[in-house]
Amino acid sequence: MAQITAALVKELRETSGAGMMDCKKALNETDGDLQAAQDWLRQKGLAKAAKKADRIAAEGLVAVASGDNTAAVLEVNSETDFVAKNEQFQTYVKDAASVALGVANFDELKAAAYPGSEKNCEETLTELVGTIGENMNLRRMDKLSVSNGVVASYMHNAAGEGLGKIGVLVALESEGDKDQLNALGKQIAMHVAATNPLALDRDGVDASDIERERTILIEQAKEAGKPEEIAIKMVEGRMRKFYEENCLIEQSFVIDPDNSVGKAVENLAKELGSDIKLAAFLRYELGAGIEKKEEDFAAEVAAAAGS
């Protein structure tokens, strides 16, 4: 019986794209013969992932999962929207989101045991690639928690319970009634899904975004030929508007446009007789930031026809 070294397992994993445990099993089954192990993985449909890994996966699903005073949001990508409707894929995404509740970060999620399996979450998805036949990947994951209060969630374009294309979490810290907190939290989460704020408040806006906006406004004032002191006042006024449009707390509340989101929180705090802090939010939009390949359908057909 050949000795199955860690280096041999690593080499097979790199060449096949299969999970570590599958590579180890393949080598044991083939007495350490690397080529035979690759063939074994192909026969089991576990080596398909390597051939698909360079294909762009910008579709898929966002999932939210909630626990006691905590919630997680997760994105898992696939190549096509068709796969996002696949029952096996949806089950995987739901299960991975439930695992996310019990881990601290994304790296821990990938390495965590997948429910009902000896494999971890990343290896299980690699195996699913071989089964379904599309490139898929665990893209990102985050959590919000509160010591007192609620983490409310909302899913836009839902494809199933806790699954969809835009997932939002909103953390409200308070000792007030949880049902009412959750109701407001969900409304704010719906607002976030619609408006996509840059930050919670002014302190959270990236310095580069502020500088870029100021530069644009200053150039506009110069182009208008305004005196310097007038230009400065114009820029400051327009920066206030920038914050009102992009900071969640200052935005006009979609549910009640006469009030800001921050004012809606204050109003409920008065009603409950308990302080409420809008502590944080997370918004995951499926495929955000992924550069999608532009397909030329006519050229593809021509190529297939040998033109």
Tab-separated table of C-alpha atoms in Angstrom:
chain	number	residue	atom	x	y	z
A	1	MET	CA	0.000	0.000	0.000
A	2	ALA	CA	1.542	3.301	-1.104
A	3	GLN	CA	1.918	6.084	1.438
A	4	ILE	CA	-0.583	8.874	0.776
A	5	THR	CA	1.305	12.053	1.638
A	6	ALA	CA	-0.144	15.507	2.181
A	7	ALA	CA	1.896	16.745	-0.804
A	8	LEU	CA	0.319	14.098	-3.052
A	9	VAL	CA	-3.176	15.025	-1.889
A	10	LYS	CA	-2.384	18.714	-2.493
A	11	GLU	CA	-1.124	18.003	-6.021
A	12	LEU	CA	-4.245	16.042	-6.907
A	13	ARG	CA	-6.475	18.736	-5.457
A	14	GLU	CA	-4.755	21.431	-7.544
A	15	THR	CA	-4.988	19.458	-10.785
A	16	SER	CA	-8.535	18.173	-10.317
A	17	GLY	CA	-10.318	20.934	-8.432
A	18	ALA	CA	-11.912	18.294	-6.183
A	19	GLY	CA	-12.172	18.550	-2.392
A	20	MET	CA	-9.377	17.425	-0.078
A	21	MET	CA	-11.250	14.434	1.361
A	22	ASP	CA	-12.281	13.292	-2.124
A	23	CYS	CA	-8.664	13.531	-3.316
A	24	LYS	CA	-7.452	11.513	-0.348
A	25	LYS	CA	-10.097	8.860	-0.974
A	26	ALA	CA	-9.216	8.722	-4.679
A	27	LEU	CA	-5.550	8.160	-3.892
A	28	ASN	CA	-6.402	5.435	-1.373
A	29	GLU	CA	-8.642	3.754	-3.945
A	30	THR	CA	-5.866	3.806	-6.584
A	31	ASP	CA	-2.877	2.969	-4.338
A	32	GLY	CA	-1.392	6.439	-4.729
A	33	ASP	CA	-1.390	6.478	-8.541
A	34	LEU	CA	-1.936	10.157	-9.408
A	35	GLN	CA	-3.239	9.603	-12.951
A	36	ALA	CA	-5.520	6.763	-11.859
A	37	ALA	CA	-6.785	8.967	-9.014
A	38	GLN	CA	-7.640	11.713	-11.492
A	39	ASP	CA	-9.552	9.172	-13.598
A	40	TRP	CA	-11.355	7.929	-10.476
A	41	LEU	CA	-12.449	11.486	-9.633
A	42	ARG	CA	-13.670	12.023	-13.187
A	43	GLN	CA	-15.674	8.806	-13.031
A	44	LYS	CA	-17.317	10.017	-9.834
A	45	GLY	CA	-18.018	13.430	-11.382
A	46	LEU	CA	-15.812	15.174	-8.834
A	47	ALA	CA	-13.169	16.589	-11.166
A	48	LYS	CA	-15.568	18.623	-13.299
A	49	ALA	CA	-15.183	21.679	-11.113
A	50	ALA	CA	-11.643	22.401	-12.326
A	51	LYS	CA	-12.779	22.818	-15.932
A	52	LYS	CA	-15.543	25.208	-14.901
A	53	ALA	CA	-13.709	27.307	-12.338
A	54	ASP	CA	-12.684	30.007	-14.845
A	55	ARG	CA	-16.257	30.599	-16.017
A	56	ILE	CA	-17.926	33.710	-14.624
A	57	ALA	CA	-20.525	33.034	-11.943
A	58	ALA	CA	-22.594	36.179	-11.370
A	59	GLU	CA	-26.035	34.642	-10.846
A	60	GLY	CA	-27.146	32.515	-7.892
A	61	LEU	CA	-28.785	33.446	-4.613
A	62	VAL	CA	-28.479	35.664	-1.567
A	63	ALA	CA	-29.709	34.094	1.686
A	64	VAL	CA	-30.535	35.417	5.144
A	65	ALA	CA	-30.762	33.333	8.312
A	66	SER	CA	-31.795	34.507	11.785
A	67	GLY	CA	-31.050	33.301	15.297
A	68	ASP	CA	-31.268	34.763	18.799
A	69	ASN	CA	-30.254	38.444	18.537
A	70	THR	CA	-28.152	37.647	15.465
A	71	ALA	CA	-28.557	37.147	11.727
A	72	ALA	CA	-26.342	36.256	8.790
A	73	VAL	CA	-26.411	37.139	5.096
A	74	LEU	CA	-24.669	35.032	2.476
A	75	GLU	CA	-24.102	35.073	-1.300
A	76	VAL	CA	-23.526	31.931	-3.352
A	77	ASN	CA	-22.998	32.369	-7.090
A	78	SER	CA	-23.792	30.228	-10.103
A	79	GLU	CA	-23.382	30.819	-13.837
A	80	THR	CA	-27.086	30.967	-14.687
A	81	ASP	CA	-30.347	31.976	-13.077
A	82	PHE	CA	-31.670	28.548	-14.050
A	83	VAL	CA	-29.411	26.910	-11.465
A	84	ALA	CA	-30.645	29.376	-8.837
A	85	LYS	CA	-34.032	27.651	-9.184
A	86	ASN	CA	-32.507	24.192	-8.741
A	87	GLU	CA	-33.737	22.501	-5.550
A	88	GLN	CA	-30.305	21.055	-4.702
A	89	PHE	CA	-28.682	24.472	-5.069
A	90	GLN	CA	-31.349	26.196	-2.985
A	91	THR	CA	-31.000	23.568	-0.248
A	92	TYR	CA	-27.243	24.094	-0.197
A	93	VAL	CA	-27.580	27.885	0.091
A	94	LYS	CA	-30.123	27.597	2.930
A	95	ASP	CA	-27.949	25.115	4.810
A	96	ALA	CA	-24.817	27.232	4.338
A	97	ALA	CA	-26.673	30.283	5.674
A	98	SER	CA	-27.698	28.338	8.782
A	99	VAL	CA	-24.054	27.324	9.285
A	100	ALA	CA	-23.046	30.992	8.955
A	101	LEU	CA	-25.003	31.786	12.129
A	102	GLY	CA	-22.550	29.714	14.161
A	103	VAL	CA	-19.234	30.962	12.757
A	104	ALA	CA	-17.304	34.195	13.157
A	105	ASN	CA	-16.299	34.952	9.575
A	106	PHE	CA	-16.273	33.840	5.940
A	107	ASP	CA	-13.120	31.712	6.194
A	108	GLU	CA	-14.619	29.806	9.102
A	109	LEU	CA	-17.787	29.237	7.082
A	110	LYS	CA	-15.889	27.655	4.195
A	111	ALA	CA	-14.072	25.319	6.575
A	112	ALA	CA	-17.127	24.501	8.735
A	113	ALA	CA	-18.797	21.091	8.507
A	114	TYR	CA	-21.730	20.980	6.116
A	115	PRO	CA	-24.903	19.611	7.790
A	116	GLY	CA	-25.220	15.829	7.460
A	117	SER	CA	-21.878	15.463	5.672
A	118	GLU	CA	-18.257	14.616	6.431
A	119	LYS	CA	-17.204	17.436	4.084
A	120	ASN	CA	-16.962	21.132	4.823
A	121	CYS	CA	-19.114	23.794	3.130
A	122	GLU	CA	-16.559	24.613	0.445
A	123	GLU	CA	-15.945	20.954	-0.456
A	124	THR	CA	-19.667	20.255	-0.581
A	125	LEU	CA	-20.156	23.073	-3.083
A	126	THR	CA	-17.283	21.723	-5.213
A	127	GLU	CA	-19.050	18.364	-5.254
A	128	LEU	CA	-22.285	20.105	-6.271
A	129	VAL	CA	-20.451	21.706	-9.205
A	130	GLY	CA	-19.711	18.203	-10.477
A	131	THR	CA	-23.329	17.152	-9.997
A	132	ILE	CA	-25.080	20.177	-11.515
A	133	GLY	CA	-22.470	21.023	-14.139
A	134	GLU	CA	-21.966	24.762	-13.587
A	135	ASN	CA	-19.288	26.815	-11.905
A	136	MET	CA	-20.466	27.879	-8.431
A	137	ASN	CA	-18.730	29.593	-5.556
A	138	LEU	CA	-19.218	30.820	-2.030
A	139	ARG	CA	-18.636	34.533	-2.522
A	140	ARG	CA	-19.132	36.348	0.791
A	141	MET	CA	-20.841	36.305	4.172
A	142	ASP	CA	-21.463	38.734	7.054
A	143	LYS	CA	-23.304	38.823	10.379
A	144	LEU	CA	-24.958	41.388	12.621
A	145	SER	CA	-25.631	40.887	16.338
A	146	VAL	CA	-27.078	42.912	19.215
A	147	SER	CA	-26.900	42.377	22.963
A	148	ASN	CA	-30.462	43.674	23.372
A	149	GLY	CA	-32.949	44.291	20.606
A	150	VAL	CA	-33.396	42.678	17.189
A	151	VAL	CA	-31.661	42.062	13.890
A	152	ALA	CA	-34.471	42.340	11.343
A	153	SER	CA	-34.189	40.986	7.805
A	154	TYR	CA	-35.794	41.480	4.419
A	155	MET	CA	-35.426	39.564	1.162
A	156	HIS	CA	-36.245	41.244	-2.154
A	157	ASN	CA	-37.144	39.218	-5.258
A	158	ALA	CA	-37.604	36.164	-3.061
A	159	ALA	CA	-37.035	32.783	-4.691
A	160	GLY	CA	-37.954	30.882	-1.532
A	161	GLU	CA	-37.945	31.369	2.231
A	162	GLY	CA	-34.881	33.437	3.087
A	163	LEU	CA	-33.608	33.280	-0.508
A	164	GLY	CA	-33.574	35.943	-3.209
A	165	LYS	CA	-31.561	38.585	-5.036
A	166	ILE	CA	-31.226	41.369	-2.452
A	167	GLY	CA	-30.875	40.506	1.227
A	168	VAL	CA	-30.815	43.150	3.974
A	169	LEU	CA	-30.129	43.012	7.721
A	170	VAL	CA	-30.873	45.897	10.118
A	171	ALA	CA	-29.701	45.932	13.754
A	172	LEU	CA	-31.781	47.846	16.316
A	173	GLU	CA	-30.421	47.959	19.864
A	174	SER	CA	-33.124	48.494	22.473
A	175	GLU	CA	-34.843	46.979	25.489
A	176	GLY	CA	-38.241	47.789	23.979
A	177	ASP	CA	-40.904	45.414	22.672
A	178	LYS	CA	-39.258	43.056	20.174
A	179	ASP	CA	-42.297	42.631	17.963
A	180	GLN	CA	-42.554	46.371	17.362
A	181	LEU	CA	-38.792	46.680	16.955
A	182	ASN	CA	-38.810	43.894	14.402
A	183	ALA	CA	-41.699	45.515	12.492
A	184	LEU	CA	-39.799	48.802	12.195
A	185	GLY	CA	-36.563	46.963	11.460
A	186	LYS	CA	-38.162	45.151	8.548
A	187	GLN	CA	-39.540	48.430	7.157
A	188	ILE	CA	-36.067	49.979	7.368
A	189	ALA	CA	-34.603	46.891	5.689
A	190	MET	CA	-37.104	47.315	2.838
A	191	HIS	CA	-36.040	50.962	2.623
A	192	VAL	CA	-32.362	49.917	2.424
A	193	ALA	CA	-33.141	47.430	-0.339
A	194	ALA	CA	-34.741	50.233	-2.357
A	195	THR	CA	-32.317	53.109	-1.708
A	196	ASN	CA	-28.937	51.386	-1.230
A	197	PRO	CA	-27.427	53.987	1.147
A	198	LEU	CA	-23.660	54.513	1.177
A	199	ALA	CA	-23.428	54.462	4.969
A	200	LEU	CA	-25.348	54.483	8.223
A	201	ASP	CA	-24.393	58.082	9.061
A	202	ARG	CA	-21.919	60.799	8.057
A	203	ASP	CA	-19.076	59.211	10.023
A	204	GLY	CA	-19.457	56.067	7.972
A	205	VAL	CA	-19.104	57.677	4.533
A	206	ASP	CA	-15.785	56.806	2.912
A	207	ALA	CA	-13.390	59.764	2.800
A	208	SER	CA	-12.758	59.180	-0.919
A	209	ASP	CA	-16.496	59.490	-1.655
A	210	ILE	CA	-16.654	62.771	0.255
A	211	GLU	CA	-13.587	64.164	-1.512
A	212	ARG	CA	-14.883	63.150	-4.941
A	213	GLU	CA	-18.252	64.820	-4.292
A	214	ARG	CA	-16.636	68.005	-2.988
A	215	THR	CA	-14.341	68.185	-6.021
A	216	ILE	CA	-17.282	67.857	-8.407
A	217	LEU	CA	-19.308	70.513	-6.580
A	218	ILE	CA	-16.390	72.956	-6.415
A	219	GLU	CA	-15.786	72.607	-10.168
A	220	GLN	CA	-19.490	73.168	-10.823
A	221	ALA	CA	-19.412	76.354	-8.733
A	222	LYS	CA	-16.319	77.595	-10.604
A	223	GLU	CA	-17.958	76.854	-13.953
A	224	ALA	CA	-20.947	78.945	-12.839
A	225	GLY	CA	-18.565	81.875	-12.199
A	226	LYS	CA	-19.606	82.322	-8.569
A	227	PRO	CA	-17.438	84.363	-6.156
A	228	GLU	CA	-15.381	82.196	-3.788
A	229	GLU	CA	-17.431	82.945	-0.657
A	230	ILE	CA	-20.672	82.155	-2.508
A	231	ALA	CA	-19.132	79.002	-4.010
A	232	ILE	CA	-18.127	77.753	-0.537
A	233	LYS	CA	-21.689	78.236	0.771
A	234	MET	CA	-23.091	76.484	-2.300
A	235	VAL	CA	-20.786	73.504	-1.809
A	236	GLU	CA	-21.627	73.190	1.893
A	237	GLY	CA	-25.355	73.296	1.123
A	238	ARG	CA	-25.022	70.685	-1.580
A	239	MET	CA	-22.900	68.477	0.705
A	240	ARG	CA	-25.746	68.511	3.234
A	241	LYS	CA	-28.022	67.287	0.462
A	242	PHE	CA	-25.458	64.619	-0.459
A	243	TYR	CA	-25.534	63.312	3.123
A	244	GLU	CA	-29.323	63.425	3.244
A	245	GLU	CA	-29.481	61.330	0.084
A	246	ASN	CA	-26.786	58.800	1.013
A	247	CYS	CA	-26.741	58.352	4.820
A	248	LEU	CA	-29.432	55.957	6.020
A	249	ILE	CA	-30.322	57.882	9.177
A	250	GLU	CA	-30.809	61.121	7.204
A	251	GLN	CA	-32.662	59.663	4.216
A	252	SER	CA	-36.349	60.384	3.703
A	253	PHE	CA	-38.105	57.215	4.891
A	254	VAL	CA	-39.703	55.368	1.963
A	255	ILE	CA	-42.530	54.173	4.236
A	256	ASP	CA	-43.179	57.686	5.586
A	257	PRO	CA	-41.587	60.326	3.288
A	258	ASP	CA	-42.467	63.186	5.663
A	259	ASN	CA	-39.925	61.824	8.150
A	260	SER	CA	-36.308	60.693	7.943
A	261	VAL	CA	-35.348	57.150	8.916
A	262	GLY	CA	-33.727	58.542	12.059
A	263	LYS	CA	-36.949	60.385	12.973
A	264	ALA	CA	-38.973	57.178	12.524
A	265	VAL	CA	-36.652	55.473	15.009
A	266	GLU	CA	-37.055	58.370	17.454
A	267	ASN	CA	-40.842	58.213	17.139
A	268	LEU	CA	-40.976	54.525	17.998
A	269	ALA	CA	-38.591	55.075	20.918
A	270	LYS	CA	-41.025	57.626	22.373
A	271	GLU	CA	-43.937	55.260	21.823
A	272	LEU	CA	-42.156	52.370	23.561
A	273	GLY	CA	-40.618	54.517	26.305
A	274	SER	CA	-37.238	52.986	25.557
A	275	ASP	CA	-34.151	54.211	23.727
A	276	ILE	CA	-33.543	52.707	20.269
A	277	LYS	CA	-30.221	52.797	18.427
A	278	LEU	CA	-30.075	52.044	14.729
A	279	ALA	CA	-26.712	50.332	15.085
A	280	ALA	CA	-25.889	48.885	11.660
A	281	PHE	CA	-27.163	47.516	8.375
A	282	LEU	CA	-25.956	45.141	5.686
A	283	ARG	CA	-27.168	45.006	2.093
A	284	TYR	CA	-26.191	42.180	-0.250
A	285	GLU	CA	-27.183	42.476	-3.896
A	286	LEU	CA	-26.619	39.405	-6.042
A	287	GLY	CA	-23.645	39.783	-8.363
A	288	ALA	CA	-22.765	43.310	-7.190
A	289	GLY	CA	-19.242	44.165	-8.317
A	290	ILE	CA	-18.828	41.114	-10.558
A	291	GLU	CA	-17.852	42.008	-14.098
A	292	LYS	CA	-20.202	39.996	-16.271
A	293	LYS	CA	-19.078	38.717	-19.649
A	294	GLU	CA	-20.952	40.294	-22.552
A	295	GLU	CA	-22.176	37.559	-24.856
A	296	ASP	CA	-22.454	38.109	-28.627
A	297	PHE	CA	-25.185	35.607	-29.423
A	298	ALA	CA	-24.904	36.028	-33.198
A	299	ALA	CA	-21.147	35.448	-33.104
A	300	GLU	CA	-21.637	32.418	-30.860
A	301	VAL	CA	-24.114	30.872	-33.303
A	302	ALA	CA	-21.835	31.636	-36.251
A	303	ALA	CA	-18.888	30.012	-34.494
A	304	ALA	CA	-20.941	26.944	-33.663
A	305	ALA	CA	-21.987	26.668	-37.335
A	306	GLY	CA	-18.370	26.902	-38.456
A	307	SER	CA	-18.767	30.302	-40.109
